[in-house]
Amino acid sequence: MRPFVYERVGDWAAATQAAGRLGSAPASYLAGGTTLVDLMRLEVMRPERVIDINALHDSRYGRIEFGQNGLRLGALVRMADAADHPGVQRHCPVIAQALQLAASAQIRNMASLGGNVLQRTRCTYFRDVSYAACNKRNPGSGCAALAGVNRMHAVLGGSDHCIATYAGDFAQALIALGASVDLISADGARTIPFAKLHRQPGDTPDQETTLRPGELIVSFTVPAAPWTRRSLYLKVRDRQSYEFALASAAVALDLDDGAVREARIALGGVSTVPWRAAEAEAALRGKTINDQTAMAAADAAFAGAQGRGHNDFKIELGKRTLRRALRQAAALEI
Amino acid sequence: MADDDIAAKNPQRSGTNRRRFLMASVSSAAAPAFVRAATADAAAQRNSSGARLPADFTLTINGRDYQLAVDPRTSLLDLLREHLALTGSKKGCDHGQCGACTVLLDGRRVLSCLTLAVAAQGRAVTTIEGLAKAGALHPMQQAFIDHDAFQCGYCTPGQIMSAIACVNEGHAETDADIRESMSGNLCRCAAYPNIVAAVRQAKPVMKTASRD
Ligand SMILES: Cc1cc2nc3c(=O)[nH]c(=O)nc-3n(C[C@H](O)[C@H](O)[C@H](O)COP(=O)(O)OP(=O)(O)OC[C@H]3O[C@@H](n4cnc5c(N)ncnc54)[C@H](O)[C@@H]3O)c2cc1C
Ligand code: SF4
Ligand code: FES
Ligand code: FES
């Protein structure tokens, strides 16, 4: 691990100031550290300053609140605490399930929601600095995965510069439910749709988010809506637990006497960013969910999918995952 | 690793010699123990950028306060094992993938390999060494022995710490619950069925014990 200066801050103003201070010296916020410390040890991430924001947990950064506008989740809420929260489980089961099915009990105790959405890809070439070619780590160096072992890589949202999968689960729930994210920096506060937080790789895979330098995630807001109750997260993986998704689907439905008034669908494990499947949502509107309509929606969701060899199976697996998730969500007793 | 890299440059302080030196300095110190690790001193001496200054902080480990000065890069796991000679917690992967390093931080199970020691300052750490009380094993330790819930034993301290938290969290209601809740602890010897049996045995004993 490279040396760094460690700082603890007690409020957001100190945090964003600390992040801005040394100008160009790269700084990282430290929340649970389950991504940051891992990647610093691998020397994939090399901050010169680590700004520990955990003291902010005792403020609104650490709170879960239900209000008129819906559900507000502070960025330093631990994954385990949101997953176990009775209100989250009842009103937004897709959120509780996406968190519960992620990582392990130990990691969920450590990891924060803000850090979770900013976790880095598990692409093995990205994680191993002995591979020279990785555009994400080393812009312009090429992509070892395109012609390499790419079984775990994305079939949606990739480019000829990077096909790394966005590995998280919680973000799919957020994007399906149309969440927004509250940000703050020394320049002020702003709120953006969660769907605008992550960037597809295009020809700049090193730029993963639209966060400004030193910008801090404060919280996520999930708007109250008729579809949040009838929602679920289905995750398919190589082993039953403690594993990233090969394919996953976050589904939320508002049904009118069996017919779909509104469907919200996001896909995980198959795409470079948390993936909202708008075409599949449109294909379902006004329809009853059955084998045919679910299949048509899944086909629409993967119409633009591109396999790269080892990951070709994810197209069929992704479709089947979505079909099952849709049928299960439609059958939920709520 | 920070330690290896420094140890390599200070051969006289590397390997078992360094461990023995540290063990001696810890055990002879009056409480609160003060540990200024050899590695941190070496790092501080080479400091020019400010980045290598050791961090000073206190940590409560198994009920005892330690005054520490270590390189900020030191993980909680390396602090325990290499600096304080508490070698019960194991290093399986050093990347959050196996659970061998599981300890309790303020009562919650966490991975000490992905915890920076300096970030745990002011908090209470419980390791496998802190479980036995007055010579009596913790009910979970006893249950692991009774059910032969290990072969090589390498994963066992992590399994036991995790299993205690699993019961305390209320996640040990069914066998399926236990398996899911314990999935963060891998066992290369595949002692899984016996581990589940051990957790089942310890659960009611832990409840009774905490009532008295
Ligand atoms: C073995 C293993 C298995 C895993 N399995 C899964 C899984 O199945 N599903 C899943 O979803 N995840 C999984 N994860 C990933 C894990 O969930 C993330 O590492 C974790 O959620 C990150 O949160 P953290 O608080 O630890 O972040 P940190 O490591 O502290 O931070 C991550 C990044 O976010 C930045 N950051 C943190 N908080 C903020 C903030 N408030 N504002 C701005 N920037 C911030 C940091 O600077 C850093 O760059 C796994 C991880 C491991 C090690
Ligand atoms: S897929 Fe992306 S992260 Fe992986 S090697 Fe290619 S450029 Fe790097
Ligand atoms: S050593 Fe910490 S999880 Fe493997
Ligand atoms: S007993 Fe050998 S690894 Fe678990």
Tab-separated table of N, CA, C and O in Angstrom, chain B residues 56-167:
chain	number	residue	atom	x	y	z
B	56	ASP	N	-1.120	8.391	16.203
B	56	ASP	CA	-1.251	8.094	17.634
B	56	ASP	C	-2.721	7.980	17.974
B	56	ASP	O	-3.493	8.874	17.641
B	57	PHE	N	-3.103	6.924	18.638
B	57	PHE	CA	-4.504	6.788	19.038
B	57	PHE	C	-4.634	5.703	20.100
B	57	PHE	O	-3.690	4.952	20.367
B	58	THR	N	-5.829	5.632	20.689
B	58	THR	CA	-6.087	4.560	21.649
B	58	THR	C	-7.155	3.627	21.106
B	58	THR	O	-8.017	4.022	20.315
B	59	LEU	N	-7.052	2.403	21.520
B	59	LEU	CA	-7.978	1.369	21.076
B	59	LEU	C	-8.182	0.445	22.265
B	59	LEU	O	-7.227	0.137	22.987
B	60	THR	N	-9.433	0.042	22.481
B	60	THR	CA	-9.703	-0.914	23.550
B	60	THR	C	-9.805	-2.297	22.928
B	60	THR	O	-10.629	-2.509	22.040
B	61	ILE	N	-8.935	-3.194	23.341
B	61	ILE	CA	-8.961	-4.541	22.780
B	61	ILE	C	-9.158	-5.534	23.916
B	61	ILE	O	-8.376	-5.557	24.873
B	62	ASN	N	-10.216	-6.297	23.818
B	62	ASN	CA	-10.561	-7.282	24.840
B	62	ASN	C	-10.553	-6.655	26.238
B	62	ASN	O	-10.023	-7.215	27.192
B	63	GLY	N	-11.098	-5.438	26.325
B	63	GLY	CA	-11.275	-4.780	27.603
B	63	GLY	C	-10.063	-4.026	28.104
B	63	GLY	O	-10.122	-3.376	29.139
B	64	ARG	N	-8.970	-4.063	27.347
B	64	ARG	CA	-7.759	-3.388	27.797
B	64	ARG	C	-7.462	-2.216	26.856
B	64	ARG	O	-7.586	-2.356	25.647
B	65	ASP	N	-7.058	-1.078	27.416
B	65	ASP	CA	-6.762	0.096	26.582
B	65	ASP	C	-5.330	0.052	26.089
B	65	ASP	O	-4.404	-0.160	26.879
B	66	TYR	N	-5.170	0.274	24.826
B	66	TYR	CA	-3.825	0.332	24.238
B	66	TYR	C	-3.591	1.725	23.683
B	66	TYR	O	-4.447	2.276	22.989
B	67	GLN	N	-2.436	2.272	23.987
B	67	GLN	CA	-2.007	3.542	23.409
B	67	GLN	C	-1.100	3.159	22.250
B	67	GLN	O	-0.078	2.492	22.462
B	68	LEU	N	-1.443	3.554	21.050
B	68	LEU	CA	-0.747	3.028	19.877
B	68	LEU	C	-0.152	4.140	19.030
B	68	LEU	O	-0.650	5.260	19.007
B	69	ALA	N	0.906	3.802	18.333
B	69	ALA	CA	1.470	4.705	17.331
B	69	ALA	C	1.913	3.841	16.159
B	69	ALA	O	2.917	3.146	16.240
B	70	VAL	N	1.104	3.820	15.124
B	70	VAL	CA	1.427	2.965	13.978
B	70	VAL	C	1.250	3.731	12.673
B	70	VAL	O	0.550	4.744	12.622
B	71	ASP	N	1.873	3.215	11.648
B	71	ASP	CA	1.706	3.759	10.306
B	71	ASP	C	0.213	3.703	9.942
B	71	ASP	O	-0.432	2.686	10.199
B	72	PRO	N	-0.340	4.776	9.363
B	72	PRO	CA	-1.775	4.772	9.040
B	72	PRO	C	-2.192	3.635	8.105
B	72	PRO	O	-3.365	3.290	8.044
B	73	ARG	N	-1.245	3.062	7.395
B	73	ARG	CA	-1.596	1.970	6.482
B	73	ARG	C	-1.916	0.674	7.201
B	73	ARG	O	-2.467	-0.251	6.611
B	74	THR	N	-1.542	0.576	8.473
B	74	THR	CA	-1.696	-0.685	9.194
B	74	THR	C	-3.163	-1.086	9.316
B	74	THR	O	-3.988	-0.319	9.817
B	75	SER	N	-3.482	-2.292	8.876
B	75	SER	CA	-4.851	-2.782	9.056
B	75	SER	C	-5.036	-3.180	10.518
B	75	SER	O	-4.065	-3.462	11.237
B	76	LEU	N	-6.290	-3.241	10.936
B	76	LEU	CA	-6.560	-3.718	12.292
B	76	LEU	C	-6.014	-5.135	12.462
B	76	LEU	O	-5.465	-5.488	13.514
B	77	LEU	N	-6.123	-5.950	11.417
B	77	LEU	CA	-5.625	-7.322	11.488
B	77	LEU	C	-4.109	-7.349	11.717
B	77	LEU	O	-3.615	-8.081	12.583
B	78	ASP	N	-3.363	-6.553	10.958
B	78	ASP	CA	-1.903	-6.525	11.142
B	78	ASP	C	-1.534	-5.938	12.498
B	78	ASP	O	-0.554	-6.358	13.124
B	79	LEU	N	-2.299	-4.961	12.949
B	79	LEU	CA	-2.044	-4.410	14.277
B	79	LEU	C	-2.155	-5.521	15.320
B	79	LEU	O	-1.270	-5.693	16.170
B	80	LEU	N	-3.240	-6.267	15.253
B	80	LEU	CA	-3.457	-7.333	16.235
B	80	LEU	C	-2.346	-8.377	16.150
B	80	LEU	O	-1.719	-8.727	17.155
B	81	ARG	N	-2.111	-8.851	14.950
B	81	ARG	CA	-1.213	-9.989	14.778
B	81	ARG	C	0.255	-9.615	14.898
B	81	ARG	O	1.025	-10.282	15.595
B	82	GLU	N	0.650	-8.569	14.193
B	82	GLU	CA	2.073	-8.265	14.066
B	82	GLU	C	2.579	-7.331	15.159
B	82	GLU	O	3.738	-7.380	15.519
B	83	HIS	N	1.713	-6.457	15.643
B	83	HIS	CA	2.182	-5.471	16.617
B	83	HIS	C	1.827	-5.861	18.041
B	83	HIS	O	2.519	-5.499	18.967
B	84	LEU	N	0.705	-6.548	18.226
B	84	LEU	CA	0.264	-6.850	19.594
B	84	LEU	C	0.344	-8.333	19.913
B	84	LEU	O	-0.056	-8.757	20.996
B	85	ALA	N	0.800	-9.122	18.939
B	85	ALA	CA	0.974	-10.572	19.151
B	85	ALA	C	-0.334	-11.266	19.503
B	85	ALA	O	-0.337	-12.304	20.135
B	86	LEU	N	-1.453	-10.671	19.094
B	86	LEU	CA	-2.742	-11.347	19.234
B	86	LEU	C	-2.993	-12.076	17.914
B	86	LEU	O	-3.657	-11.573	17.014
B	87	THR	N	-2.427	-13.267	17.814
B	87	THR	CA	-2.396	-13.955	16.516
B	87	THR	C	-3.584	-14.891	16.317
B	87	THR	O	-3.598	-15.678	15.377
B	88	GLY	N	-4.580	-14.792	17.193
B	88	GLY	CA	-5.773	-15.623	17.022
B	88	GLY	C	-6.521	-15.290	15.737
B	88	GLY	O	-6.903	-16.179	14.973
B	89	SER	N	-6.712	-14.010	15.473
B	89	SER	CA	-7.375	-13.597	14.233
B	89	SER	C	-6.465	-13.960	13.071
B	89	SER	O	-5.268	-13.694	13.112
B	90	LYS	N	-7.015	-14.558	12.045
B	90	LYS	CA	-6.192	-15.102	10.959
B	90	LYS	C	-6.297	-14.269	9.692
B	90	LYS	O	-7.320	-13.643	9.423
B	91	LYS	N	-5.224	-14.327	8.900
B	91	LYS	CA	-5.231	-13.680	7.593
B	91	LYS	C	-5.364	-14.754	6.520
B	91	LYS	O	-4.440	-15.526	6.284
B	92	GLY	N	-6.540	-14.812	5.909
B	92	GLY	CA	-6.739	-15.788	4.842
B	92	GLY	C	-6.469	-15.179	3.484
B	92	GLY	O	-5.724	-15.727	2.677
B	93	CYS	N	-7.090	-14.018	3.240
B	93	CYS	CA	-7.013	-13.436	1.889
B	93	CYS	C	-6.526	-12.002	1.912
B	93	CYS	O	-5.967	-11.526	0.951
B	94	ASP	N	-6.754	-11.283	3.009
B	94	ASP	CA	-6.423	-9.862	3.143
B	94	ASP	C	-7.256	-8.982	2.197
B	94	ASP	O	-6.907	-7.834	1.968
B	95	HIS	N	-8.356	-9.514	1.646
B	95	HIS	CA	-9.168	-8.745	0.693
B	95	HIS	C	-10.670	-8.873	0.921
B	95	HIS	O	-11.448	-8.689	-0.010
B	96	GLY	N	-11.056	-9.238	2.133
B	96	GLY	CA	-12.492	-9.271	2.419
B	96	GLY	C	-13.230	-10.466	1.850
B	96	GLY	O	-14.452	-10.472	1.812
B	97	GLN	N	-12.508	-11.489	1.423
B	97	GLN	CA	-13.166	-12.573	0.693
B	97	GLN	C	-13.320	-13.872	1.482
B	97	GLN	O	-13.864	-14.831	0.950
B	98	CYS	N	-12.802	-13.937	2.740
B	98	CYS	CA	-12.834	-15.247	3.405
B	98	CYS	C	-13.383	-15.223	4.823
B	98	CYS	O	-13.853	-16.241	5.313
B	99	GLY	N	-13.292	-14.116	5.531
B	99	GLY	CA	-13.848	-14.042	6.882
B	99	GLY	C	-12.931	-14.522	8.002
B	99	GLY	O	-13.298	-14.450	9.177
B	100	ALA	N	-11.717	-15.007	7.667
B	100	ALA	CA	-10.829	-15.542	8.701
B	100	ALA	C	-10.416	-14.475	9.714
B	100	ALA	O	-10.038	-14.790	10.845
B	101	CYS	N	-10.502	-13.215	9.317
B	101	CYS	CA	-10.032	-12.107	10.157
B	101	CYS	C	-11.157	-11.477	10.958
B	101	CYS	O	-10.967	-10.404	11.535
B	102	THR	N	-12.339	-12.109	10.986
B	102	THR	CA	-13.507	-11.501	11.634
B	102	THR	C	-13.258	-11.202	13.118
B	102	THR	O	-12.806	-12.079	13.868
B	103	VAL	N	-13.553	-9.976	13.520
B	103	VAL	CA	-13.523	-9.584	14.935
B	103	VAL	C	-14.805	-8.792	15.212
B	103	VAL	O	-15.545	-8.469	14.278
B	104	LEU	N	-15.066	-8.516	16.481
B	104	LEU	CA	-16.206	-7.663	16.812
B	104	LEU	C	-15.702	-6.248	17.081
B	104	LEU	O	-14.713	-6.058	17.794
B	105	LEU	N	-16.367	-5.276	16.452
B	105	LEU	CA	-16.037	-3.874	16.688
B	105	LEU	C	-17.293	-3.258	17.295
B	105	LEU	O	-18.354	-3.251	16.654
B	106	ASP	N	-17.179	-2.780	18.543
B	106	ASP	CA	-18.366	-2.334	19.279
B	106	ASP	C	-19.473	-3.385	19.176
B	106	ASP	O	-20.651	-3.053	18.998
B	107	GLY	N	-19.099	-4.640	19.241
B	107	GLY	CA	-20.075	-5.730	19.272
B	107	GLY	C	-20.554	-6.220	17.914
B	107	GLY	O	-21.251	-7.220	17.835
B	108	ARG	N	-20.190	-5.519	16.840
B	108	ARG	CA	-20.636	-5.943	15.504
B	108	ARG	C	-19.505	-6.647	14.787
B	108	ARG	O	-18.364	-6.219	14.842
B	109	ARG	N	-19.846	-7.707	14.043
B	109	ARG	CA	-18.774	-8.425	13.351
B	109	ARG	C	-18.304	-7.645	12.128
B	109	ARG	O	-19.119	-7.168	11.330
B	110	VAL	N	-17.013	-7.511	12.004
B	110	VAL	CA	-16.410	-6.811	10.863
B	110	VAL	C	-15.166	-7.578	10.425
B	110	VAL	O	-14.682	-8.476	11.127
B	111	LEU	N	-14.648	-7.190	9.264
B	111	LEU	CA	-13.416	-7.790	8.750
B	111	LEU	C	-12.245	-6.912	9.146
B	111	LEU	O	-12.160	-5.756	8.724
B	112	SER	N	-11.332	-7.461	9.946
B	112	SER	CA	-10.225	-6.616	10.403
B	112	SER	C	-9.219	-6.353	9.295
B	112	SER	O	-8.447	-5.408	9.380
B	113	CYS	N	-9.225	-7.166	8.231
B	113	CYS	CA	-8.256	-6.933	7.142
B	113	CYS	C	-8.613	-5.697	6.336
B	113	CYS	O	-7.741	-5.085	5.730
B	114	LEU	N	-9.904	-5.328	6.284
B	114	LEU	CA	-10.307	-4.148	5.511
B	114	LEU	C	-10.592	-2.952	6.414
B	114	LEU	O	-11.130	-1.950	5.976
B	115	THR	N	-10.236	-3.085	7.698
B	115	THR	CA	-10.401	-1.975	8.639
B	115	THR	C	-9.034	-1.362	8.892
B	115	THR	O	-8.108	-2.073	9.286
B	116	LEU	N	-8.883	-0.076	8.653
B	116	LEU	CA	-7.647	0.587	9.032
B	116	LEU	C	-7.639	0.715	10.548
B	116	LEU	O	-8.623	1.163	11.141
B	117	ALA	N	-6.533	0.332	11.176
B	117	ALA	CA	-6.465	0.391	12.637
B	117	ALA	C	-6.781	1.799	13.125
B	117	ALA	O	-7.539	1.982	14.086
B	118	VAL	N	-6.234	2.790	12.438
B	118	VAL	CA	-6.402	4.170	12.883
B	118	VAL	C	-7.873	4.592	12.807
B	118	VAL	O	-8.346	5.409	13.608
B	119	ALA	N	-8.627	3.981	11.872
B	119	ALA	CA	-10.039	4.335	11.739
B	119	ALA	C	-10.889	3.690	12.834
B	119	ALA	O	-12.036	4.073	13.032
B	120	ALA	N	-10.320	2.714	13.529
B	120	ALA	CA	-11.067	2.057	14.625
B	120	ALA	C	-10.823	2.747	15.954
B	120	ALA	O	-11.330	2.307	16.990
B	121	GLN	N	-10.072	3.836	15.952
B	121	GLN	CA	-9.678	4.482	17.206
B	121	GLN	C	-10.890	4.827	18.062
B	121	GLN	O	-11.943	5.201	17.562
B	122	GLY	N	-10.689	4.636	19.357
B	122	GLY	CA	-11.746	4.964	20.305
B	122	GLY	C	-12.821	3.902	20.416
B	122	GLY	O	-13.753	4.033	21.194
B	123	ARG	N	-12.723	2.848	19.623
B	123	ARG	CA	-13.771	1.822	19.646
B	123	ARG	C	-13.270	0.569	20.356
B	123	ARG	O	-12.097	0.442	20.667
B	124	ALA	N	-14.208	-0.349	20.629
B	124	ALA	CA	-13.867	-1.548	21.384
B	124	ALA	C	-13.795	-2.754	20.454
B	124	ALA	O	-14.751	-3.063	19.743
B	125	VAL	N	-12.651	-3.409	20.467
B	125	VAL	CA	-12.425	-4.586	19.632
B	125	VAL	C	-12.491	-5.831	20.512
B	125	VAL	O	-11.933	-5.853	21.603
B	126	THR	N	-13.190	-6.852	20.035
B	126	THR	CA	-13.138	-8.157	20.709
B	126	THR	C	-12.593	-9.172	19.731
B	126	THR	O	-13.084	-9.287	18.608
B	127	THR	N	-11.561	-9.887	20.158
B	127	THR	CA	-10.988	-10.941	19.326
B	127	THR	C	-11.231	-12.282	20.013
B	127	THR	O	-11.716	-12.339	21.153
B	128	ILE	N	-10.838	-13.339	19.344
B	128	ILE	CA	-11.018	-14.678	19.895
B	128	ILE	C	-10.323	-14.800	21.262
B	128	ILE	O	-10.805	-15.508	22.145
B	129	GLU	N	-9.228	-14.054	21.442
B	129	GLU	CA	-8.499	-14.118	22.719
B	129	GLU	C	-9.311	-13.541	23.866
B	129	GLU	O	-8.996	-13.803	25.036
B	130	GLY	N	-10.335	-12.738	23.527
B	130	GLY	CA	-11.087	-12.062	24.588
B	130	GLY	C	-12.355	-12.786	24.999
B	130	GLY	O	-13.149	-12.248	25.775
B	131	LEU	N	-12.584	-13.991	24.482
B	131	LEU	CA	-13.873	-14.651	24.725
B	131	LEU	C	-13.940	-15.408	26.052
B	131	LEU	O	-14.938	-15.334	26.764
B	132	ALA	N	-12.886	-16.178	26.364
B	132	ALA	CA	-12.926	-17.005	27.574
B	132	ALA	C	-12.930	-16.093	28.803
B	132	ALA	O	-12.203	-15.107	28.853
B	133	LYS	N	-13.813	-16.419	29.739
B	133	LYS	CA	-13.896	-15.599	30.953
B	133	LYS	C	-13.533	-16.464	32.153
B	133	LYS	O	-14.136	-17.527	32.341
B	134	ALA	N	-12.580	-16.018	32.951
B	134	ALA	CA	-12.140	-16.736	34.151
B	134	ALA	C	-11.859	-18.210	33.841
B	134	ALA	O	-12.298	-19.104	34.550
B	135	GLY	N	-11.170	-18.422	32.757
B	135	GLY	CA	-10.762	-19.774	32.415
B	135	GLY	C	-11.843	-20.618	31.771
B	135	GLY	O	-11.572	-21.732	31.316
B	136	ALA	N	-13.080	-20.114	31.716
B	136	ALA	CA	-14.163	-20.890	31.097
B	136	ALA	C	-14.353	-20.447	29.656
B	136	ALA	O	-14.435	-19.246	29.370
B	137	LEU	N	-14.427	-21.425	28.750
B	137	LEU	CA	-14.617	-21.088	27.345
B	137	LEU	C	-15.978	-20.448	27.125
B	137	LEU	O	-16.934	-20.723	27.852
B	138	HIS	N	-16.059	-19.602	26.127
B	138	HIS	CA	-17.342	-19.057	25.679
B	138	HIS	C	-18.183	-20.227	25.148
B	138	HIS	O	-17.641	-21.170	24.562
B	139	PRO	N	-19.506	-20.176	25.367
B	139	PRO	CA	-20.351	-21.288	24.894
B	139	PRO	C	-20.131	-21.626	23.412
B	139	PRO	O	-20.256	-22.797	23.021
B	140	MET	N	-19.801	-20.626	22.595
B	140	MET	CA	-19.588	-20.915	21.180
B	140	MET	C	-18.273	-21.671	20.979
B	140	MET	O	-18.191	-22.577	20.144
B	141	GLN	N	-17.248	-21.320	21.746
B	141	GLN	CA	-15.984	-22.066	21.659
B	141	GLN	C	-16.214	-23.524	22.048
B	141	GLN	O	-15.763	-24.454	21.381
B	142	GLN	N	-16.951	-23.704	23.162
B	142	GLN	CA	-17.238	-25.056	23.641
B	142	GLN	C	-18.032	-25.840	22.605
B	142	GLN	O	-17.756	-27.018	22.341
B	143	ALA	N	-18.991	-25.177	21.977
B	143	ALA	CA	-19.839	-25.854	20.992
B	143	ALA	C	-19.019	-26.289	19.776
B	143	ALA	O	-19.247	-27.360	19.208
B	144	PHE	N	-18.059	-25.459	19.374
B	144	PHE	CA	-17.205	-25.838	18.230
B	144	PHE	C	-16.403	-27.097	18.582
B	144	PHE	O	-16.211	-27.982	17.747
B	145	ILE	N	-15.942	-27.181	19.827
B	145	ILE	CA	-15.195	-28.375	20.239
B	145	ILE	C	-16.141	-29.575	20.292
B	145	ILE	O	-15.856	-30.636	19.733
B	146	ASP	N	-17.297	-29.390	20.907
B	146	ASP	CA	-18.241	-30.506	21.068
B	146	ASP	C	-18.667	-31.080	19.720
B	146	ASP	O	-18.912	-32.279	19.602
B	147	HIS	N	-18.783	-30.205	18.712
B	147	HIS	CA	-19.279	-30.677	17.409
B	147	HIS	C	-18.155	-30.878	16.407
B	147	HIS	O	-18.425	-31.110	15.228
B	148	ASP	N	-16.906	-30.779	16.857
B	148	ASP	CA	-15.795	-31.015	15.949
B	148	ASP	C	-15.964	-30.128	14.702
B	148	ASP	O	-15.865	-30.596	13.569
B	149	ALA	N	-16.218	-28.835	14.953
B	149	ALA	CA	-16.607	-27.938	13.870
B	149	ALA	C	-15.398	-27.358	13.129
B	149	ALA	O	-15.409	-26.197	12.727
B	150	PHE	N	-14.363	-28.157	12.992
B	150	PHE	CA	-13.158	-27.717	12.262
B	150	PHE	C	-12.304	-28.926	11.937
B	150	PHE	O	-12.474	-29.997	12.532
B	151	GLN	N	-11.403	-28.733	10.959
B	151	GLN	CA	-10.347	-29.729	10.762
B	151	GLN	C	-9.004	-29.066	11.014
B	151	GLN	O	-8.407	-29.246	12.062
B	152	CYS	N	-8.554	-28.231	10.059
B	152	CYS	CA	-7.250	-27.591	10.268
B	152	CYS	C	-7.346	-26.477	11.303
B	152	CYS	O	-6.360	-26.127	11.930
B	153	GLY	N	-8.512	-25.871	11.454
B	153	GLY	CA	-8.707	-24.834	12.456
B	153	GLY	C	-8.353	-23.424	12.026
B	153	GLY	O	-8.509	-22.489	12.801
B	154	TYR	N	-7.912	-23.281	10.795
B	154	TYR	CA	-7.449	-21.943	10.380
B	154	TYR	C	-8.591	-20.933	10.327
B	154	TYR	O	-8.432	-19.787	10.717
B	155	CYS	N	-9.738	-21.376	9.872
B	155	CYS	CA	-10.871	-20.449	9.745
B	155	CYS	C	-11.599	-20.265	11.068
B	155	CYS	O	-12.487	-19.417	11.176
B	156	THR	N	-11.263	-21.098	12.063
B	156	THR	CA	-12.104	-21.241	13.248
B	156	THR	C	-12.263	-19.965	14.081
B	156	THR	O	-13.395	-19.632	14.472
B	157	PRO	N	-11.199	-19.234	14.368
B	157	PRO	CA	-11.421	-18.007	15.159
B	157	PRO	C	-12.415	-17.066	14.470
B	157	PRO	O	-13.304	-16.506	15.136
B	158	GLY	N	-12.284	-16.920	13.157
B	158	GLY	CA	-13.225	-16.083	12.410
B	158	GLY	C	-14.626	-16.657	12.452
B	158	GLY	O	-15.610	-15.922	12.603
B	159	GLN	N	-14.727	-17.974	12.317
B	159	GLN	CA	-16.048	-18.615	12.365
B	159	GLN	C	-16.709	-18.354	13.720
B	159	GLN	O	-17.904	-18.047	13.794
B	160	ILE	N	-15.935	-18.503	14.785
B	160	ILE	CA	-16.506	-18.362	16.134
B	160	ILE	C	-16.957	-16.918	16.377
B	160	ILE	O	-18.063	-16.675	16.885
B	161	MET	N	-16.126	-15.954	15.980
B	161	MET	CA	-16.525	-14.549	16.185
B	161	MET	C	-17.791	-14.250	15.384
B	161	MET	O	-18.719	-13.590	15.857
B	162	SER	N	-17.822	-14.760	14.161
B	162	SER	CA	-18.973	-14.525	13.296
B	162	SER	C	-20.218	-15.218	13.855
B	162	SER	O	-21.323	-14.664	13.828
B	163	ALA	N	-20.026	-16.424	14.378
B	163	ALA	CA	-21.153	-17.202	14.896
B	163	ALA	C	-21.776	-16.520	16.117
B	163	ALA	O	-22.997	-16.511	16.297
B	164	ILE	N	-20.934	-15.934	16.956
B	164	ILE	CA	-21.458	-15.215	18.132
B	164	ILE	C	-22.326	-14.049	17.674
B	164	ILE	O	-23.432	-13.833	18.178
B	165	ALA	N	-21.823	-13.315	16.677
B	165	ALA	CA	-22.603	-12.186	16.159
B	165	ALA	C	-23.881	-12.676	15.500
B	165	ALA	O	-24.946	-12.058	15.646
B	166	CYS	N	-23.796	-13.778	14.797
B	166	CYS	CA	-24.967	-14.357	14.123
B	166	CYS	C	-26.084	-14.622	15.137
B	166	CYS	O	-27.243	-14.264	14.912
B	167	VAL	N	-25.726	-15.184	16.280
B	167	VAL	CA	-26.719	-15.449	17.330
B	167	VAL	C	-27.236	-14.124	17.906
B	167	VAL	O	-28.443	-13.911	18.032
